[in-house]
Amino acid sequence: MTEPKESPPVGGITWARVCKECGQCHDGRDSHLFEYQDEVDDELVCHICLQPLLQPMDTPCGHTYCFQCLSNFLHDQDFCPVDRQRLQLQQCRASSLLVRNLLDKLAVLCPFHSECQQSMQRCELQPHLHNRCPAFRRLREEAERKKRPSWNELKGSKSDGDLADAKSTPIARTGQLHGPSEPGLVNPAFEEGEDDTPLRSSLVAEATVVELFREDPDEDLGLRIVGGKETPLGNIVIQEIVRDSLAARDGKLAPGDHILEVNDVSLASIPHIRAIAVLRQSCSRVRLTVMQEKGFKPRPEHLAQPSASPPSQSPNPNQNHGTIIQVTLVKRERSEPLGIKLIRKSEEPGVFILDLLPGGLAAKDGKLRNNDKVLGINGQDLRHGTPESAAQIIQACEMRVNFVVMRHPDLSEEGGEGQSRGARRVPEPQYFRRRSEYMKEPPVGFSSQEKTVSLKKEPRHSLGITIAGGRDCRSRLPVYITSVQPVGCLHRDGTIKTGDVLLSINGMDLTHLTYNEAVTILKTQAAQNTVTLQVIQTFAEEEEEQDGESRTREDIDTLEEPKEDDINWAPLWTRWLGLPSYIHWCRDIMLMKTNSESWGFSIVGGYEESRGQQPFFIKTIVPGTPAHFDGRLKCGDEIVAVNGVTTVGMNNSSLIPMLKLQKNKVTLTVVSWPGSLV
């Protein structure tokens, strides 16, 4: 069998030499290089490198330099380069947001302009390279092809024909937002036709700065996060916005946002526990730099494919999660009320229609109905919004108000009067009692250990533990210990710890129970003279910090222990990753689309030469795609099977063709753990 021919390097540049942020070749300690289209104002130029400022820093004496330039200069000197006043780096501060925004908007050319003639704002260059530049993508794919084990090495019995077919399948990818591209990062959101013509236009990602202000410096931001350098995700990603939290009230952050910096502290390539420490720091103002996916750019009309529009414009009545409907209401005057009552539900995020007032504009129109879930109004995403934010959008509208709503099939049939106002889709009947059938190892660096405690006690004495979880809770967690009371029997023994998952008591299995069932059995068995309790404890490998700020074991324990008044405490996201497969509870999620649509999610994981076999995780969900509108997939979810076929043992070359072959429908079996709360 002949190996596919490799294209020559672009201008002699190789993947190892090219900078993954600016696309140029330079020494690691040097500043990034850009090709600017226009003359740059002298006020925006660094006095050391004489180039437009990068990460500008202001000195107390009133001068501004690139952070890298100033850092290198002050490594050998102790004065300002311009006026020679005494200066130390810690005395300098990041320049104002206005200056940084002006610099971010400078127009630059793609460094691979011999193949890619694109120009863009400077802040958009890195997303362009990793998501849209064909030359940069080719360099990355050639490097991964050299490192990737062959199909035969993984499967052992494939023919040359199968191997050639797997290698020839077009694979599109996105790169890491910071640092080098990750092996195993793939993106089914970028699908290609048989003639290699993209069915979707380029994906838009923007770096955004969000500032949150809190009266109580210790108030939670209301974010659940996943990721970290010790996990396949690499970056720190927002999994969920907690309802009624500071972040939810602000409304600018969204699930899937990648957090790049917090108060000018980079979260690139740091462990999950360190990111938690940075995000939980006590302060009144929190400044977050995030990378946000904005969806796909509209394609030129002459290239547009039929049905390539978002579900809001092409409703699919067979959509598994409900029918997407677009409704436009036209007001006679701007102040005319629509006659809609909006509510939120405790069991599901988002905004729902509670009632349509008789005689109101919406009731007369007749297209909106009670219990419709509002996905968007006039292009504003409300999938995780609030009734208050929806009301503000409606009030700001002129004459036309465009609704995109989801209607569940059981509520759109005749006879809906019998449905209660709080009715919702009934979960899959097998969901609560379904053990995982897919055996696999935890991610590299994560493990668990079973522990058994047998003790004799007086029947009236309490075990002294509190629990949470249960298979009926929102995240379908196993029952776990939230506290070990100082007065109880288990505290004196010292084996049982906060965060341990309960397996059994006196031989009675606790792993499949709801919360109330577990409480009942624990109380009954604790009344015995002899109690044997079996639990499982998980471990996450603590990686050494590169900057010398390694955390002590006590610091880590402090971050993971519940606060005194925290009644909703749960272990960090990384602690769940170490659980063995028999503890996992799986969920089947069926997505549907048209031939020309992408599924709309990116994944990381699979076989990596440096780390071996890794699980596949959802890293990004693209706005305006089936995965986004379905609403059940979350960043950090682990894909354990596709259409019933396990992903264990797969690498990119085997999983991507499987996803691409599913033209209209795919069933993903996923395991979902709640992100760490900050």
XYZ file of C-alpha atoms in Angstrom:
678
model
C 0.000 0.000 0.000
C 1.345 3.423 -0.894
C 1.319 6.150 1.723
C -0.451 9.402 0.789
C 1.921 12.049 -0.485
C 2.587 14.940 1.833
C 2.362 18.499 0.620
C 5.561 20.497 0.962
C 5.739 22.778 3.996
C 4.291 26.246 3.481
C 7.285 28.444 2.667
C 9.569 26.017 4.498
C 7.569 26.404 7.752
C 6.941 23.272 9.795
C 4.376 22.630 12.533
C 7.111 22.389 15.173
C 8.509 25.824 14.296
C 5.325 27.804 13.699
C 3.829 29.831 16.563
C 0.332 28.577 17.310
C -0.947 32.077 18.151
C 0.428 34.349 15.408
C 1.356 31.786 12.731
C 4.919 33.141 12.377
C 8.274 31.601 13.321
C 9.960 33.290 16.273
C 11.788 32.379 19.459
C 9.598 31.467 22.392
C 10.707 34.517 24.409
C 10.139 36.957 21.556
C 6.889 38.818 20.935
C 4.404 37.602 18.350
C 4.759 38.898 14.792
C 1.938 40.308 12.675
C 1.667 41.756 9.163
C -0.288 44.977 9.565
C -2.308 46.348 6.660
C -2.219 50.021 7.635
C 0.082 52.494 9.326
C -0.238 52.302 13.116
C -0.424 55.401 15.298
C 2.842 56.059 17.178
C 0.895 56.128 20.459
C 0.153 52.414 19.982
C 3.781 51.413 19.305
C 6.130 49.835 21.857
C 9.307 51.887 22.499
C 11.398 48.708 22.765
C 10.449 46.583 19.729
C 9.000 49.527 17.719
C 6.009 47.335 16.795
C 2.336 47.746 17.748
C 1.853 46.865 21.402
C 1.095 43.307 22.528
C -0.348 42.831 26.028
C 0.412 46.512 26.749
C 1.732 47.417 30.209
C 1.767 50.949 31.667
C 4.662 52.074 33.876
C 4.247 54.451 36.846
C 6.281 57.026 34.861
C 3.700 57.063 32.041
C 5.221 54.862 29.309
C 3.718 51.808 27.658
C 5.500 48.671 26.460
C 4.686 45.144 25.335
C 4.561 42.815 28.326
C 7.121 40.444 26.771
C 9.478 43.271 25.775
C 9.357 44.910 29.186
C 9.710 41.582 30.994
C 12.811 40.684 28.963
C 14.301 44.153 29.444
C 13.760 44.213 33.223
C 15.261 40.758 33.505
C 18.676 42.434 33.036
C 17.960 46.080 33.914
C 16.107 47.917 36.702
C 15.010 51.156 34.984
C 12.505 52.437 32.416
C 13.947 52.227 28.875
C 12.798 55.789 28.020
C 13.480 58.005 31.051
C 15.690 55.541 33.020
C 13.687 55.935 36.233
C 13.951 53.017 38.649
C 11.354 50.385 37.699
C 10.256 46.863 38.627
C 7.782 44.742 36.663
C 5.398 44.346 39.593
C 4.926 48.140 39.654
C 3.427 48.070 36.143
C -0.244 47.592 35.336
C -2.126 46.357 32.295
C -3.229 49.194 30.008
C -6.832 50.342 29.920
C -9.547 48.367 28.150
C -9.831 51.172 25.566
C -6.169 50.814 24.553
C -6.390 47.030 24.396
C -9.529 47.213 22.244
C -7.866 49.650 19.832
C -4.929 47.268 19.465
C -7.176 44.234 19.036
C -8.967 45.948 16.143
C -5.804 46.598 14.088
C -6.147 44.986 10.645
C -3.648 42.201 9.901
C -3.046 39.739 7.065
C -3.019 35.977 7.455
C 0.687 34.970 7.633
C 0.001 32.269 5.004
C -1.165 34.834 2.441
C 0.318 32.842 -0.442
C -2.520 30.358 0.114
C -4.958 32.333 2.257
C -5.666 35.933 1.257
C -7.767 36.746 4.314
C -7.447 39.903 6.401
C -9.010 40.381 9.822
C -8.721 42.168 13.146
C -5.675 41.171 15.154
C -7.765 39.561 17.913
C -9.381 37.301 15.283
C -6.129 35.930 13.845
C -5.719 33.016 16.261
C -9.315 31.728 15.804
C -8.828 32.171 12.046
C -5.670 30.049 12.066
C -7.151 27.240 14.124
C -10.609 27.195 12.566
C -10.443 28.527 9.015
C -6.945 28.823 7.509
C -6.351 25.904 5.057
C -2.538 26.212 5.157
C -2.376 26.183 8.969
C -4.773 23.240 9.095
C -2.654 21.311 6.594
C 0.475 21.834 8.699
C -1.320 20.527 11.790
C -2.828 17.506 10.033
C 0.521 16.525 8.528
C 2.153 16.681 11.975
C -0.645 14.608 13.524
C -0.497 12.088 10.668
C 3.174 11.454 11.431
C 2.483 10.904 15.135
C -0.813 9.027 14.832
C -0.697 5.215 15.159
C -2.000 3.343 12.164
C -5.442 1.776 12.046
C -3.789 -1.668 12.023
C -1.904 -0.922 15.234
C -5.173 -0.151 17.017
C -7.502 -2.696 15.420
C -5.048 -5.365 14.355
C -6.945 -6.875 11.421
C -7.880 -4.198 8.906
C -7.195 -4.641 5.219
C -5.251 -2.158 3.121
C -8.503 -1.056 1.534
C -10.015 -0.206 4.898
C -6.876 1.665 5.906
C -6.789 3.708 2.744
C -10.452 4.555 3.120
C -9.943 5.713 6.693
C -6.956 7.876 5.750
C -8.685 9.454 2.785
C -11.691 10.612 4.767
C -11.546 14.402 5.011
C -11.135 15.362 8.656
C -11.680 18.938 9.737
C -10.453 20.252 13.054
C -10.278 23.222 15.305
C -7.253 24.047 17.386
C -6.624 24.920 20.964
C -7.378 28.498 21.839
C -4.049 28.902 23.626
C -0.857 26.993 23.051
C -0.188 24.186 20.612
C -2.951 22.226 19.001
C -4.062 19.170 20.915
C -3.722 15.708 19.442
C -7.160 14.211 19.046
C -9.055 17.492 18.624
C -11.668 17.005 15.950
C -14.743 18.910 14.917
C -17.716 17.303 13.241
C -19.151 20.817 13.011
C -16.976 21.200 9.914
C -18.442 18.727 7.447
C -17.346 18.494 3.846
C -19.060 17.168 0.782
C -17.752 14.465 -1.488
C -16.161 17.096 -3.701
C -14.411 18.693 -0.677
C -16.649 21.745 -0.967
C -17.464 22.954 2.550
C -21.171 22.691 3.277
C -20.808 25.346 5.949
C -19.026 28.655 5.856
C -16.325 29.578 8.361
C -16.970 29.380 12.074
C -16.799 32.705 13.888
C -15.136 32.889 17.311
C -14.480 36.150 19.149
C -12.383 37.077 22.185
C -14.587 39.093 24.552
C -13.943 40.823 27.866
C -16.711 40.525 30.481
C -16.600 42.400 33.779
C -18.697 41.234 36.730
C -19.186 43.434 39.810
C -20.294 42.025 43.155
C -21.174 43.693 46.433
C -19.984 40.676 48.409
C -16.395 39.924 47.256
C -16.909 36.234 48.130
C -20.171 35.771 46.209
C -20.123 32.875 43.730
C -19.978 33.919 40.078
C -22.541 31.262 39.228
C -20.460 29.305 36.702
C -19.965 25.557 36.436
C -16.656 24.874 34.716
C -14.919 21.861 33.226
C -11.482 21.232 31.736
C -7.895 21.842 32.779
C -4.510 20.852 31.396
C -4.642 17.428 33.078
C -7.824 16.555 31.108
C -8.312 16.037 27.357
C -10.261 19.324 27.224
C -7.116 21.346 27.973
C -8.863 24.712 28.269
C -11.195 25.869 31.036
C -14.732 25.820 29.597
C -18.048 27.059 31.007
C -20.412 24.095 31.181
C -23.413 25.873 32.655
C -24.635 29.235 33.993
C -26.398 28.841 37.347
C -29.861 30.372 37.310
C -30.338 33.661 39.225
C -26.566 33.914 39.770
C -24.312 36.929 39.191
C -23.316 35.652 35.743
C -26.935 34.888 34.816
C -28.063 38.393 35.773
C -25.245 39.918 33.734
C -26.195 37.811 30.718
C -22.964 38.139 28.702
C -21.414 34.725 29.414
C -22.804 31.522 27.934
C -22.215 27.759 28.170
C -19.332 26.760 25.906
C -17.310 29.948 26.459
C -13.596 29.237 26.948
C -12.136 31.277 29.830
C -8.725 32.574 28.757
C -7.909 35.024 31.568
C -9.254 36.096 34.964
C -8.140 39.527 36.166
C -5.186 39.310 33.732
C -4.138 35.884 35.105
C -3.922 33.395 32.250
C -5.832 30.126 32.617
C -3.999 28.546 29.678
C -2.298 25.241 30.507
C -3.094 25.173 34.216
C -4.692 22.334 36.217
C -8.387 22.390 37.061
C -7.754 22.943 40.778
C -5.568 25.985 40.052
C -8.272 27.489 37.810
C -10.772 27.002 40.654
C -8.455 28.899 43.015
C -8.112 31.820 40.579
C -11.856 32.031 39.900
C -12.734 31.859 43.605
C -10.414 34.677 44.645
C -12.139 37.284 46.781
C -12.568 40.568 44.861
C -15.284 43.058 43.985
C -14.543 43.184 40.245
C -13.921 40.079 38.164
C -12.591 40.669 34.658
C -12.932 37.616 32.398
C -11.442 37.276 28.933
C -13.370 34.557 27.106
C -13.434 33.063 23.625
C -17.023 32.766 22.416
C -18.287 30.731 19.481
C -20.647 32.893 17.424
C -21.783 30.229 14.959
C -21.272 30.084 11.207
C -21.018 33.124 8.966
C -23.817 33.384 6.387
C -22.620 31.918 3.106
C -22.699 33.791 -0.194
C -26.041 33.162 -1.892
C -24.500 31.471 -4.929
C -22.874 28.892 -2.609
C -25.801 28.435 -0.237
C -27.074 24.911 0.226
C -30.761 24.207 0.737
C -31.819 23.711 4.354
C -28.444 24.953 5.633
C -30.149 27.538 7.795
C -30.524 27.086 11.531
C -33.429 25.048 12.775
C -35.343 28.225 13.488
C -35.748 28.812 9.753
C -36.122 25.196 8.755
C -38.282 23.533 11.338
C -38.072 19.781 11.490
C -41.293 18.315 12.819
C -39.510 15.073 13.584
C -36.894 16.659 15.813
C -36.365 14.325 18.746
C -36.356 17.057 21.374
C -39.346 18.943 19.983
C -40.425 21.008 17.010
C -38.645 24.312 16.345
C -41.133 27.001 15.305
C -40.603 30.606 14.226
C -43.359 33.121 14.995
C -43.396 36.828 14.098
C -45.723 39.213 15.936
C -46.270 42.705 14.468
C -47.274 45.459 16.879
C -49.450 48.365 15.784
C -47.349 50.670 17.950
C -44.127 50.163 19.859
C -45.731 50.275 23.303
C -48.433 47.691 22.487
C -48.151 44.684 24.873
C -47.906 41.192 23.407
C -50.098 39.602 26.084
C -47.614 36.862 27.059
C -46.763 35.648 30.563
C -43.264 34.178 30.805
C -41.921 31.936 33.579
C -38.900 29.803 34.456
C -39.010 26.186 35.616
C -37.112 24.644 38.500
C -36.254 21.466 36.595
C -35.118 22.946 33.270
C -33.186 26.116 32.327
C -34.646 28.715 30.005
C -37.809 30.763 29.483
C -41.272 29.238 29.001
C -44.670 30.652 28.022
C -47.003 30.284 30.999
C -50.116 31.842 29.496
C -51.442 33.945 26.624
C -53.770 36.707 27.816
C -57.224 36.610 26.136
C -57.556 39.357 23.541
C -53.798 39.975 23.470
C -51.704 40.173 20.300
C -50.160 36.701 20.794
C -53.529 35.068 21.535
C -55.091 36.620 18.421
C -52.161 35.460 16.292
C -52.679 31.921 17.580
C -49.267 30.458 16.762
C -47.646 30.570 20.229
C -48.911 28.173 22.891
C -48.621 27.539 26.599
C -45.472 25.608 27.613
C -43.542 26.637 24.481
C -39.860 27.066 25.364
C -38.478 30.392 24.076
C -35.109 29.749 22.395
C -34.592 33.258 21.038
C -36.189 36.651 20.442
C -35.013 38.861 17.571
C -31.777 36.890 17.253
C -30.951 37.012 20.995
C -30.202 33.549 22.417
C -32.480 32.811 25.391
C -31.819 29.083 25.721
C -30.310 29.828 29.149
C -32.026 33.185 29.626
C -34.503 34.528 32.178
C -38.033 35.982 31.890
C -36.566 39.353 32.896
C -34.024 39.379 30.045
C -36.719 38.244 27.604
C -38.993 41.092 28.734
C -36.181 43.620 28.211
C -35.604 42.376 24.651
C -39.339 42.606 23.869
C -39.551 46.148 25.281
C -36.594 47.238 23.151
C -38.190 45.887 19.933
C -39.721 48.256 17.432
C -42.748 46.846 15.584
C -41.706 43.262 14.749
C -40.932 40.652 17.410
C -39.493 37.385 16.070
C -39.799 34.361 18.378
C -38.018 31.035 17.984
C -39.692 28.461 20.243
C -39.488 24.727 20.885
C -42.716 22.772 21.251
C -42.745 19.216 22.560
C -44.870 16.807 20.508
C -47.109 15.781 23.397
C -48.143 19.401 23.917
C -48.924 20.172 20.279
C -51.545 17.461 19.846
C -55.258 18.010 20.174
C -56.595 17.401 23.599
C -53.774 19.384 25.176
C -56.232 20.813 27.702
C -55.572 17.771 29.842
C -51.912 18.682 30.183
C -50.870 20.565 33.268
C -49.128 23.893 32.879
C -45.929 22.443 34.267
C -45.945 19.483 31.877
C -42.649 18.643 30.237
C -41.058 15.839 28.271
C -40.933 12.689 30.372
C -37.356 11.397 30.698
C -36.453 8.119 29.073
C -37.996 5.402 31.280
C -34.749 3.404 31.459
C -32.703 6.465 32.393
C -32.767 6.221 36.189
C -31.952 2.505 36.383
C -29.510 2.158 33.541
C -25.993 1.035 34.377
C -23.221 1.590 31.865
C -22.639 -1.352 29.537
C -19.438 0.199 28.191
C -16.319 -0.806 30.124
C -13.420 1.617 29.878
C -10.563 3.107 31.847
C -10.730 6.611 33.386
C -8.689 9.389 31.720
C -4.940 9.242 32.311
C -4.105 10.638 35.751
C -7.484 9.766 37.332
C -8.157 6.698 39.486
C -10.257 5.331 42.355
C -9.952 3.048 45.378
C -12.641 1.069 47.174
C -12.680 1.251 50.989
C -14.571 -0.890 53.496
C -15.306 0.052 57.106
C -16.787 -2.389 59.627
C -17.680 -1.092 63.051
C -19.704 -2.077 66.089
C -21.982 0.558 67.570
C -24.936 1.152 69.784
C -28.181 1.046 67.765
C -29.072 4.548 68.962
C -25.767 6.032 67.806
C -25.717 7.814 64.448
C -23.219 7.151 61.679
C -22.702 10.923 61.576
C -22.770 11.501 57.815
C -24.871 13.610 55.465
C -25.412 12.629 51.848
C -26.520 14.086 48.520
C -26.990 12.882 44.951
C -29.188 9.964 43.969
C -30.230 8.826 40.517
C -33.290 11.091 40.578
C -31.286 14.302 41.027
C -30.776 16.593 38.069
C -27.294 15.287 37.243
C -28.190 11.624 37.989
C -25.280 11.272 40.411
C -24.509 8.331 42.641
C -25.111 8.949 46.357
C -22.063 10.664 47.880
C -21.032 11.933 51.314
C -21.224 15.702 51.867
C -19.990 15.778 55.455
C -18.663 13.545 58.244
C -19.873 14.929 61.566
C -17.350 15.096 64.468
C -19.804 13.365 66.824
C -20.462 10.295 64.659
C -18.941 6.822 64.645
C -17.381 7.212 61.198
C -15.485 10.360 62.152
C -13.676 8.512 64.920
C -12.674 5.747 62.499
C -11.263 8.296 60.021
C -11.520 6.137 56.875
C -14.613 7.738 55.352
C -14.033 11.161 53.740
C -16.181 13.919 52.327
C -16.804 13.244 48.636
C -16.655 9.436 48.913
C -19.313 7.648 46.825
C -21.450 5.115 48.689
C -21.436 1.589 47.240
C -23.235 -0.529 49.865
C -24.193 -0.834 53.506
C -24.388 -4.283 55.086
C -24.277 -5.780 51.609
C -27.209 -3.723 50.245
C -26.354 -2.011 46.945
C -26.715 1.808 47.046
C -25.399 2.682 43.597
C -28.711 2.621 41.713
C -30.954 4.314 44.296
C -32.734 7.628 44.408
C -31.938 9.988 47.255
C -34.974 9.056 49.384
C -34.397 5.330 48.828
C -30.784 5.683 49.969
C -31.787 7.661 53.088
C -34.345 5.009 54.056
C -31.875 2.115 53.709
C -29.086 3.975 55.551
C -31.372 4.742 58.495
C -32.605 1.152 58.667
C -29.162 -0.425 58.479
C -27.547 2.108 60.820
C -29.852 0.872 63.569
C -27.983 -2.468 63.577
C -25.256 -3.295 66.104
C -22.727 -3.977 63.332
C -22.421 -1.826 60.221
C -20.245 -2.558 57.186
C -20.001 0.382 54.823
C -18.334 0.190 51.425
C -17.370 3.395 49.573
C -15.186 4.437 46.682
C -12.752 7.369 46.758
C -11.452 9.033 43.592
C -8.085 10.634 42.987
C -6.866 13.226 40.483
C -3.156 13.331 39.808
C -1.823 16.690 40.997
C 0.569 17.988 38.368
C 3.610 20.101 39.240
C 3.187 23.817 38.668
C 5.585 25.247 36.123
C 5.792 28.686 37.724
C 6.938 27.486 41.137
C 3.551 28.173 42.748
C 2.727 24.550 43.475
C -0.124 24.191 45.920
C 0.228 22.308 49.163
C -2.043 19.366 49.975
C -3.715 21.567 52.617
C -4.506 24.261 50.019
C -6.110 21.696 47.726
C -8.133 20.174 50.552
C -9.368 23.658 51.501
C -10.628 24.267 47.960
C -12.401 20.905 47.818
C -13.961 20.923 51.290
C -17.502 22.361 51.625
C -18.054 25.701 53.316
C -19.886 25.676 56.637
C -23.080 27.159 55.154
C -22.896 25.338 51.807
C -25.921 23.016 51.621
C -25.470 22.327 47.893
C -21.846 21.184 47.997
C -20.644 18.668 45.409
C -17.155 17.363 44.540
C -15.120 19.094 41.849
C -15.699 17.954 38.256
C -12.310 16.261 38.111
C -13.213 14.009 41.070
C -16.035 12.357 39.113
C -13.676 11.439 36.256
C -11.912 8.783 38.334
C -15.052 6.683 38.937
C -15.034 3.223 37.335
C -17.482 2.381 34.536
C -19.900 0.390 36.682
C -20.748 3.588 38.603
C -21.531 5.541 35.424
C -25.103 6.152 34.338
C -25.466 6.596 30.578
C -27.916 8.658 28.583
C -28.858 8.300 24.916
C -29.197 11.591 23.040
C -30.546 11.424 19.503
C -29.771 14.363 17.202
C -31.432 14.926 13.832
C -30.401 17.166 10.941
C -30.614 17.679 7.203
C -27.861 16.391 4.916
C -26.244 19.815 4.542
C -26.166 20.663 8.255
C -23.325 19.951 10.658
C -23.956 18.245 13.978
C -22.511 21.316 15.686
C -20.137 19.972 18.331
C -16.389 19.455 18.584
C -14.686 16.648 20.471
C -11.289 15.959 22.015
C -9.727 12.687 23.089
C -9.113 9.307 21.525
C -5.739 7.705 21.084
C -2.763 10.011 21.692
C 0.813 8.820 21.324
C 1.943 10.693 24.424
C -0.925 9.663 26.736
C -2.379 6.484 25.224
C -6.131 5.935 25.065
C -8.259 8.844 26.296
C -12.065 9.155 26.427
C -13.785 11.467 23.931
C -15.196 14.660 25.483
C -17.500 17.357 24.086
C -15.411 20.536 23.951
C -17.515 23.024 21.955
C -21.160 23.323 20.948
C -21.696 25.670 18.000
C -24.613 28.134 18.201
C -27.366 27.671 15.622
C -26.758 23.938 15.073
C -28.775 20.798 15.979
C -26.621 20.091 19.051
C -27.173 23.661 20.280
C -30.937 23.740 19.756
C -31.428 20.259 21.211
C -29.925 21.583 24.444
C -29.014 18.291 26.134
C -25.336 17.945 25.222
C -22.970 19.877 27.491
C -19.325 20.759 27.285
C -17.417 18.161 29.288
C -19.831 15.315 28.469
C -18.058 12.061 27.680
C -19.118 10.148 24.559
C -18.964 6.423 25.326
C -20.813 5.124 22.243
C -22.168 6.232 18.860
C -25.263 4.371 17.636
C -24.530 1.683 20.210
C -20.909 1.155 19.090
C -18.396 1.792 21.892
C -15.775 4.495 21.347
C -13.214 2.636 23.461
C -10.135 1.902 21.355
C -11.021 4.475 18.686
C -8.842 7.282 17.435
C -9.843 10.195 15.207
C -9.543 8.172 12.037
C -12.184 5.730 13.222
C -14.661 8.004 15.043
C -14.869 10.818 12.485
C -15.990 8.614 9.553
C -18.601 7.071 11.845
C -20.036 10.516 12.641
C -19.867 11.666 9.023
C -21.736 8.593 7.792
C -24.774 9.507 9.905
C -26.463 11.840 7.431
C -29.734 12.606 9.207
C -29.750 10.978 12.633
C -27.182 9.962 15.237
C -27.551 8.578 18.761
C -24.808 9.543 21.208
C -24.468 7.655 24.487
C -22.961 10.074 26.978
C -21.931 10.272 30.621
C -22.371 13.729 32.124
C -20.848 15.042 35.367
C -21.677 18.477 36.856
C -18.955 21.100 36.437
C -17.159 22.648 39.406
C -19.037 25.602 40.869
C -17.246 28.962 41.118
